[in-house]
Amino acid sequence: TAAALVDAMSRGMASSMASSSSPPSTTATGCSLVAPTICPVKRVRVCVSNNENTRILFSMLRVLACNSSELDRITMGGRLGGGDASSPFYSGGPTSAAARLFGLSSSSGPSPSSSSSTCSLRTCRDIRYPINLHNERRAMEILLEIASRALSKYPTSLARDRADLRDEVAYPKYSNVRNAKLQVRGEKEVLHHFALWARTAVHVIDVLLLELESERRLAAGVGHSSSLNRGGANARGANQNEELGYDYVIQAMEDDDDCHSTILRYCSDVLGAVRRDELNRIASSAMGSSA
């Protein structure tokens, strides 16, 4: 598949950082402060695949989506105590979730080397696990905005390009004009893929947030009731329609031949892991409060 330069990402990065930084005269970038008249460009070359560049893109998006509290916590490498309920991965030292977050291998017990490596985040490229569902949703919204903005800069649509390429008179085979059209079509296909990925992720995260909120209410109402799924699978709120549940959505995606495998794997594996961690945490909290 053709690759695309997501140039707009850097501009979103600069504007997001500028709006969240306290000094009005500077703009925060990855590791330095620069004058606001300079717009730094960080280009991530991506394609319709789940490769290292895709993981770097998502890591950087998660940093861009951080609020001040989340930024404080990721710079402490998962070791900042006293985290609130919405930030389970930063409230008690290096857990298995924190190990995934920082791209580290999990172990049964902390070692001197692993403890020191989790004391601070190496770079913004290393956040390989969602910070939390709210942050992940904001990251997907940023990705959708970037892709939409980049697509709006093209003078023609993807549908127009595909129609033009069927005209071998105006676009002869092996001609420069046809090769240019093929290149642009490939870039748009990549951007449309990530826009679809972002929209799908936002929908699935919304389903998860509703499901988890229902579980929290159920746990608060019945304590250690057996209706609470301690293993984190097939959990739904008592008043939640099954067709709105996470499992139903994932099954529908698996049955959809048009659903790209990378999007399905992200929703089932990455978001599914967050779901299991959250459900286990809710179950543990309910058991603790009932003891």
C-alpha positions as a Markdown table, in Angstrom:
| # | Residue | x | y | z |
|---|---|---|---|---|
| 1 | Thr | 0.0 | 0.0 | 0.0 |
| 2 | Ala | 1.1 | 3.6 | -0.6 |
| 3 | Ala | 2.4 | 5.6 | 2.3 |
| 4 | Ala | 1.4 | 9.1 | 3.3 |
| 5 | Leu | 3.1 | 11.9 | 5.1 |
| 6 | Val | 0.8 | 13.0 | 7.9 |
| 7 | Asp | 2.2 | 16.5 | 7.9 |
| 8 | Ala | -0.7 | 18.0 | 9.7 |
| 9 | Met | 0.1 | 16.0 | 12.8 |
| 10 | Ser | 3.0 | 18.4 | 13.7 |
| 11 | Arg | 0.8 | 21.4 | 13.4 |
| 12 | Gly | -1.8 | 19.8 | 15.6 |
| 13 | Met | 1.0 | 19.0 | 18.0 |
| 14 | Ala | 2.2 | 22.6 | 18.0 |
| 15 | Ser | -1.3 | 24.1 | 18.5 |
| 16 | Ser | -2.3 | 21.5 | 21.2 |
| 17 | Met | 0.9 | 22.1 | 23.1 |
| 18 | Ala | 0.6 | 25.8 | 22.7 |
| 19 | Ser | -2.9 | 26.0 | 24.1 |
| 20 | Ser | -2.0 | 23.9 | 27.1 |
| 21 | Ser | 1.3 | 25.5 | 28.0 |
| 22 | Ser | 1.2 | 28.3 | 30.6 |
| 23 | Pro | 3.7 | 30.8 | 29.2 |
| 24 | Pro | 1.9 | 32.6 | 26.4 |
| 25 | Ser | 5.1 | 33.5 | 24.6 |
| 26 | Thr | 6.4 | 30.0 | 24.0 |
| 27 | Thr | 5.2 | 26.8 | 22.4 |
| 28 | Ala | 6.1 | 23.5 | 24.0 |
| 29 | Thr | 7.4 | 20.8 | 21.7 |
| 30 | Gly | 8.9 | 17.3 | 22.3 |
| 31 | Cys | 12.0 | 18.5 | 24.3 |
| 32 | Ser | 12.4 | 22.2 | 23.9 |
| 33 | Leu | 10.7 | 25.5 | 23.9 |
| 34 | Val | 10.6 | 27.6 | 20.7 |
| 35 | Ala | 9.2 | 30.9 | 19.7 |
| 36 | Pro | 5.5 | 30.7 | 18.6 |
| 37 | Thr | 6.4 | 32.0 | 15.1 |
| 38 | Ile | 8.3 | 28.7 | 14.4 |
| 39 | Cys | 6.0 | 25.8 | 13.6 |
| 40 | Pro | 8.0 | 22.6 | 14.2 |
| 41 | Val | 7.1 | 19.7 | 11.9 |
| 42 | Lys | 7.2 | 16.2 | 13.1 |
| 43 | Arg | 6.4 | 13.8 | 10.2 |
| 44 | Val | 5.3 | 10.3 | 10.8 |
| 45 | Arg | 5.3 | 8.2 | 7.6 |
| 46 | Val | 2.5 | 5.6 | 7.9 |
| 47 | Cys | 0.7 | 3.1 | 5.7 |
| 48 | Val | -2.3 | 0.9 | 5.9 |
| 49 | Ser | -0.6 | -1.5 | 8.3 |
| 50 | Asn | 0.1 | -2.0 | 12.0 |
| 51 | Asn | 3.9 | -1.5 | 12.0 |
| 52 | Glu | 6.4 | 0.4 | 14.2 |
| 53 | Asn | 5.5 | 3.8 | 12.7 |
| 54 | Thr | 1.8 | 3.2 | 13.4 |
| 55 | Arg | 2.7 | 2.5 | 17.1 |
| 56 | Ile | 4.9 | 5.6 | 17.2 |
| 57 | Leu | 2.0 | 7.7 | 15.8 |
| 58 | Phe | -0.4 | 6.4 | 18.4 |
| 59 | Ser | 2.2 | 7.0 | 21.2 |
| 60 | Met | 2.6 | 10.6 | 20.2 |
| 61 | Leu | -1.2 | 11.1 | 19.9 |
| 62 | Arg | -1.6 | 9.9 | 23.5 |
| 63 | Val | 0.9 | 12.5 | 24.7 |
| 64 | Leu | -0.9 | 15.2 | 22.6 |
| 65 | Ala | -4.2 | 14.2 | 24.3 |
| 66 | Cys | -2.8 | 14.4 | 27.8 |
| 67 | Asn | -4.2 | 16.9 | 30.3 |
| 68 | Ser | -1.9 | 18.3 | 32.9 |
| 69 | Ser | -2.6 | 15.5 | 35.4 |
| 70 | Glu | -1.9 | 12.8 | 32.9 |
| 71 | Leu | 1.3 | 14.5 | 31.8 |
| 72 | Asp | 2.5 | 14.6 | 35.4 |
| 73 | Arg | 1.8 | 11.0 | 35.8 |
| 74 | Ile | 3.5 | 9.7 | 32.6 |
| 75 | Thr | 6.6 | 11.7 | 33.5 |
| 76 | Met | 6.7 | 9.8 | 36.8 |
| 77 | Gly | 6.6 | 6.6 | 34.9 |
| 78 | Gly | 3.6 | 5.0 | 36.6 |
| 79 | Arg | 5.0 | 5.6 | 40.1 |
| 80 | Leu | 3.1 | 8.6 | 41.2 |
| 81 | Gly | 0.8 | 7.7 | 44.1 |
| 82 | Gly | -2.6 | 9.1 | 44.9 |
| 83 | Gly | -4.0 | 8.8 | 41.4 |
| 84 | Asp | -7.7 | 9.2 | 41.0 |
| 85 | Ala | -10.0 | 6.5 | 39.8 |
| 86 | Ser | -9.9 | 7.6 | 36.2 |
| 87 | Ser | -6.1 | 7.0 | 36.1 |
| 88 | Pro | -5.6 | 3.4 | 37.3 |
| 89 | Phe | -2.2 | 3.0 | 35.6 |
| 90 | Tyr | -0.5 | 5.7 | 37.6 |
| 91 | Ser | -1.4 | 5.0 | 41.2 |
| 92 | Gly | 0.8 | 2.3 | 42.6 |
| 93 | Gly | 4.1 | 1.6 | 41.0 |
| 94 | Pro | 4.9 | -0.6 | 38.0 |
| 95 | Thr | 1.9 | -2.9 | 37.4 |
| 96 | Ser | 1.4 | -5.1 | 34.4 |
| 97 | Ala | -0.6 | -2.3 | 32.9 |
| 98 | Ala | 2.1 | 0.2 | 33.5 |
| 99 | Ala | 4.7 | -2.2 | 32.0 |
| 100 | Arg | 2.6 | -2.4 | 28.8 |
| 101 | Leu | 2.1 | 1.4 | 28.8 |
| 102 | Phe | 5.9 | 2.0 | 28.7 |
| 103 | Gly | 6.6 | -0.9 | 26.3 |
| 104 | Leu | 8.5 | -2.9 | 29.0 |
| 105 | Ser | 8.4 | -6.6 | 29.6 |
| 106 | Ser | 6.3 | -7.5 | 32.6 |
| 107 | Ser | 7.9 | -9.5 | 35.4 |
| 108 | Ser | 6.7 | -11.2 | 38.6 |
| 109 | Gly | 8.7 | -8.9 | 40.8 |
| 110 | Pro | 10.5 | -5.6 | 40.4 |
| 111 | Ser | 14.2 | -5.7 | 39.8 |
| 112 | Pro | 16.7 | -2.8 | 40.2 |
| 113 | Ser | 16.9 | -2.3 | 36.4 |
| 114 | Ser | 13.2 | -2.5 | 35.8 |
| 115 | Ser | 12.5 | -0.2 | 38.7 |
| 116 | Ser | 14.8 | 2.5 | 37.4 |
| 117 | Ser | 13.5 | 2.1 | 33.9 |
| 118 | Thr | 9.9 | 2.9 | 34.9 |
| 119 | Cys | 10.9 | 5.9 | 37.0 |
| 120 | Ser | 10.6 | 8.1 | 34.0 |
| 121 | Leu | 9.3 | 7.8 | 30.5 |
| 122 | Arg | 12.0 | 7.4 | 27.9 |
| 123 | Thr | 10.4 | 9.4 | 25.1 |
| 124 | Cys | 6.9 | 10.2 | 23.9 |
| 125 | Arg | 7.3 | 7.4 | 21.3 |
| 126 | Asp | 7.2 | 4.7 | 24.1 |
| 127 | Ile | 3.6 | 4.9 | 25.3 |
| 128 | Arg | 2.5 | 1.6 | 23.8 |
| 129 | Tyr | -0.7 | 1.1 | 25.9 |
| 130 | Pro | -3.6 | 3.5 | 26.4 |
| 131 | Ile | -3.2 | 5.9 | 29.3 |
| 132 | Asn | -6.9 | 5.6 | 30.0 |
| 133 | Leu | -10.0 | 5.5 | 28.0 |
| 134 | His | -10.7 | 9.2 | 28.1 |
| 135 | Asn | -7.2 | 10.0 | 27.0 |
| 136 | Glu | -7.5 | 7.4 | 24.2 |
| 137 | Arg | -10.7 | 8.9 | 23.0 |
| 138 | Arg | -9.2 | 12.4 | 22.8 |
| 139 | Ala | -6.2 | 10.9 | 20.9 |
| 140 | Met | -8.6 | 9.4 | 18.4 |
| 141 | Glu | -10.3 | 12.7 | 18.0 |
| 142 | Ile | -7.0 | 14.4 | 17.3 |
| 143 | Leu | -6.2 | 11.7 | 14.7 |
| 144 | Leu | -9.5 | 12.2 | 13.0 |
| 145 | Glu | -9.0 | 16.0 | 12.9 |
| 146 | Ile | -5.5 | 15.5 | 11.5 |
| 147 | Ala | -6.7 | 13.2 | 8.7 |
| 148 | Ser | -9.7 | 15.3 | 7.9 |
| 149 | Arg | -7.6 | 18.4 | 7.7 |
| 150 | Ala | -5.0 | 16.8 | 5.5 |
| 151 | Leu | -7.8 | 15.4 | 3.1 |
| 152 | Ser | -9.4 | 18.9 | 2.9 |
| 153 | Lys | -6.2 | 20.3 | 1.3 |
| 154 | Tyr | -6.4 | 18.1 | -1.7 |
| 155 | Pro | -8.2 | 19.7 | -4.7 |
| 156 | Thr | -10.0 | 16.5 | -5.6 |
| 157 | Ser | -11.6 | 13.7 | -3.7 |
| 158 | Leu | -10.5 | 10.0 | -3.6 |
| 159 | Ala | -13.6 | 9.1 | -5.6 |
| 160 | Arg | -12.6 | 11.6 | -8.3 |
| 161 | Asp | -9.1 | 10.1 | -8.4 |
| 162 | Arg | -10.4 | 6.6 | -8.8 |
| 163 | Ala | -12.7 | 7.7 | -11.6 |
| 164 | Asp | -9.9 | 9.6 | -13.4 |
| 165 | Leu | -7.6 | 6.6 | -13.3 |
| 166 | Arg | -10.2 | 4.6 | -15.2 |
| 167 | Asp | -9.6 | 7.1 | -18.1 |
| 168 | Glu | -6.5 | 5.8 | -19.8 |
| 169 | Val | -6.8 | 8.5 | -22.5 |
| 170 | Ala | -6.3 | 11.4 | -20.1 |
| 171 | Tyr | -4.1 | 9.4 | -17.9 |
| 172 | Pro | -2.1 | 7.0 | -20.1 |
| 173 | Lys | -0.3 | 4.1 | -18.6 |
| 174 | Tyr | 3.2 | 4.7 | -17.3 |
| 175 | Ser | 2.8 | 8.5 | -17.9 |
| 176 | Asn | 4.0 | 11.0 | -15.3 |
| 177 | Val | 0.5 | 12.4 | -14.9 |
| 178 | Arg | -0.9 | 8.9 | -14.1 |
| 179 | Asn | 1.9 | 8.1 | -11.7 |
| 180 | Ala | 1.3 | 11.4 | -9.9 |
| 181 | Lys | -2.4 | 10.6 | -9.7 |
| 182 | Leu | -1.6 | 7.1 | -8.3 |
| 183 | Gln | 0.6 | 8.6 | -5.7 |
| 184 | Val | -2.0 | 11.1 | -4.5 |
| 185 | Arg | -4.7 | 8.4 | -4.5 |
| 186 | Gly | -2.5 | 6.2 | -2.3 |
| 187 | Glu | -2.0 | 9.1 | 0.2 |
| 188 | Lys | -5.7 | 9.7 | 0.4 |
| 189 | Glu | -6.4 | 6.0 | 0.9 |
| 190 | Val | -4.1 | 6.0 | 3.9 |
| 191 | Leu | -5.7 | 9.1 | 5.4 |
| 192 | His | -9.2 | 7.7 | 4.9 |
| 193 | His | -8.0 | 4.5 | 6.6 |
| 194 | Phe | -6.9 | 6.3 | 9.7 |
| 195 | Ala | -10.0 | 8.5 | 9.7 |
| 196 | Leu | -12.1 | 5.4 | 9.7 |
| 197 | Trp | -9.9 | 3.9 | 12.4 |
| 198 | Ala | -10.4 | 7.0 | 14.6 |
| 199 | Arg | -14.2 | 7.1 | 14.1 |
| 200 | Thr | -14.5 | 3.4 | 14.9 |
| 201 | Ala | -12.3 | 3.7 | 18.0 |
| 202 | Val | -14.3 | 6.6 | 19.3 |
| 203 | His | -17.5 | 4.5 | 18.9 |
| 204 | Val | -16.0 | 1.5 | 20.6 |
| 205 | Ile | -14.6 | 3.6 | 23.5 |
| 206 | Asp | -18.0 | 5.2 | 24.0 |
| 207 | Val | -19.5 | 1.7 | 24.3 |
| 208 | Leu | -16.8 | 0.7 | 26.8 |
| 209 | Leu | -17.3 | 3.8 | 28.9 |
| 210 | Leu | -21.0 | 3.1 | 29.2 |
| 211 | Glu | -20.4 | -0.5 | 30.0 |
| 212 | Leu | -17.8 | 0.3 | 32.7 |
| 213 | Glu | -20.0 | 3.0 | 34.3 |
| 214 | Ser | -22.8 | 0.4 | 34.5 |
| 215 | Glu | -20.5 | -2.0 | 36.2 |
| 216 | Arg | -19.3 | 0.6 | 38.7 |
| 217 | Arg | -22.9 | 1.3 | 39.6 |
| 218 | Leu | -23.7 | -2.4 | 39.9 |
| 219 | Ala | -20.6 | -2.9 | 42.1 |
| 220 | Ala | -21.5 | 0.0 | 44.3 |
| 221 | Gly | -25.0 | -1.3 | 44.7 |
| 222 | Val | -24.4 | -4.9 | 45.4 |
| 223 | Gly | -20.8 | -5.1 | 46.6 |
| 224 | His | -19.3 | -8.5 | 45.8 |
| 225 | Ser | -22.4 | -9.8 | 44.0 |
| 226 | Ser | -21.8 | -12.8 | 41.8 |
| 227 | Ser | -23.3 | -10.8 | 38.9 |
| 228 | Leu | -20.1 | -8.8 | 38.7 |
| 229 | Asn | -17.7 | -10.4 | 36.3 |
| 230 | Arg | -14.4 | -10.7 | 38.2 |
| 231 | Gly | -12.5 | -12.2 | 35.2 |
| 232 | Gly | -13.3 | -9.2 | 33.0 |
| 233 | Ala | -15.1 | -11.1 | 30.2 |
| 234 | Asn | -18.7 | -10.8 | 28.9 |
| 235 | Ala | -19.5 | -8.0 | 31.5 |
| 236 | Arg | -22.5 | -5.8 | 31.0 |
| 237 | Gly | -24.6 | -3.6 | 33.2 |
| 238 | Ala | -27.9 | -4.8 | 34.4 |
| 239 | Asn | -29.9 | -2.2 | 32.5 |
| 240 | Gln | -27.7 | -2.2 | 29.4 |
| 241 | Asn | -29.0 | -3.6 | 26.1 |
| 242 | Glu | -26.8 | -6.5 | 25.0 |
| 243 | Glu | -26.7 | -5.1 | 21.4 |
| 244 | Leu | -24.9 | -2.0 | 22.8 |
| 245 | Gly | -22.2 | -4.1 | 24.5 |
| 246 | Tyr | -18.6 | -4.4 | 23.7 |
| 247 | Asp | -18.7 | -8.1 | 22.8 |
| 248 | Tyr | -21.6 | -7.5 | 20.4 |
| 249 | Val | -19.7 | -4.7 | 18.7 |
| 250 | Ile | -16.5 | -6.7 | 18.3 |
| 251 | Gln | -18.4 | -9.7 | 16.9 |
| 252 | Ala | -20.1 | -7.4 | 14.4 |
| 253 | Met | -16.7 | -6.1 | 13.3 |
| 254 | Glu | -15.4 | -9.7 | 12.9 |
| 255 | Asp | -18.4 | -10.6 | 10.8 |
| 256 | Asp | -18.0 | -7.5 | 8.6 |
| 257 | Asp | -15.8 | -8.4 | 5.6 |
| 258 | Asp | -15.1 | -4.7 | 5.0 |
| 259 | Cys | -13.6 | -4.1 | 8.5 |
| 260 | His | -9.8 | -3.8 | 8.1 |
| 261 | Ser | -7.9 | -6.3 | 10.3 |
| 262 | Thr | -5.7 | -3.6 | 11.9 |
| 263 | Ile | -8.8 | -1.7 | 13.1 |
| 264 | Leu | -10.3 | -4.9 | 14.4 |
| 265 | Arg | -7.2 | -6.0 | 16.2 |
| 266 | Tyr | -6.8 | -2.6 | 17.8 |
| 267 | Cys | -10.4 | -2.6 | 19.1 |
| 268 | Ser | -10.3 | -6.2 | 20.3 |
| 269 | Asp | -6.7 | -6.5 | 21.6 |
| 270 | Val | -5.7 | -3.0 | 22.8 |
| 271 | Leu | -9.1 | -1.7 | 23.9 |
| 272 | Gly | -10.0 | -5.2 | 25.1 |
| 273 | Ala | -7.0 | -5.2 | 27.4 |
| 274 | Val | -8.0 | -1.9 | 28.9 |
| 275 | Arg | -11.5 | -3.2 | 29.4 |
| 276 | Arg | -10.2 | -6.3 | 31.3 |
| 277 | Asp | -7.9 | -4.2 | 33.5 |
| 278 | Glu | -10.8 | -1.8 | 34.3 |
| 279 | Leu | -13.2 | -4.6 | 35.1 |
| 280 | Asn | -10.7 | -6.4 | 37.3 |
| 281 | Arg | -10.0 | -3.1 | 39.1 |
| 282 | Ile | -13.8 | -2.5 | 39.6 |
| 283 | Ala | -14.1 | -6.1 | 41.0 |
| 284 | Ser | -11.2 | -5.7 | 43.3 |
| 285 | Ser | -12.5 | -2.4 | 44.6 |
| 286 | Ala | -16.0 | -3.9 | 45.2 |
| 287 | Met | -14.4 | -6.8 | 47.1 |
| 288 | Gly | -12.3 | -4.5 | 49.2 |
| 289 | Ser | -15.2 | -2.2 | 50.1 |
| 290 | Ser | -17.4 | -5.2 | 51.1 |
| 291 | Ala | -14.7 | -6.8 | 53.3 |
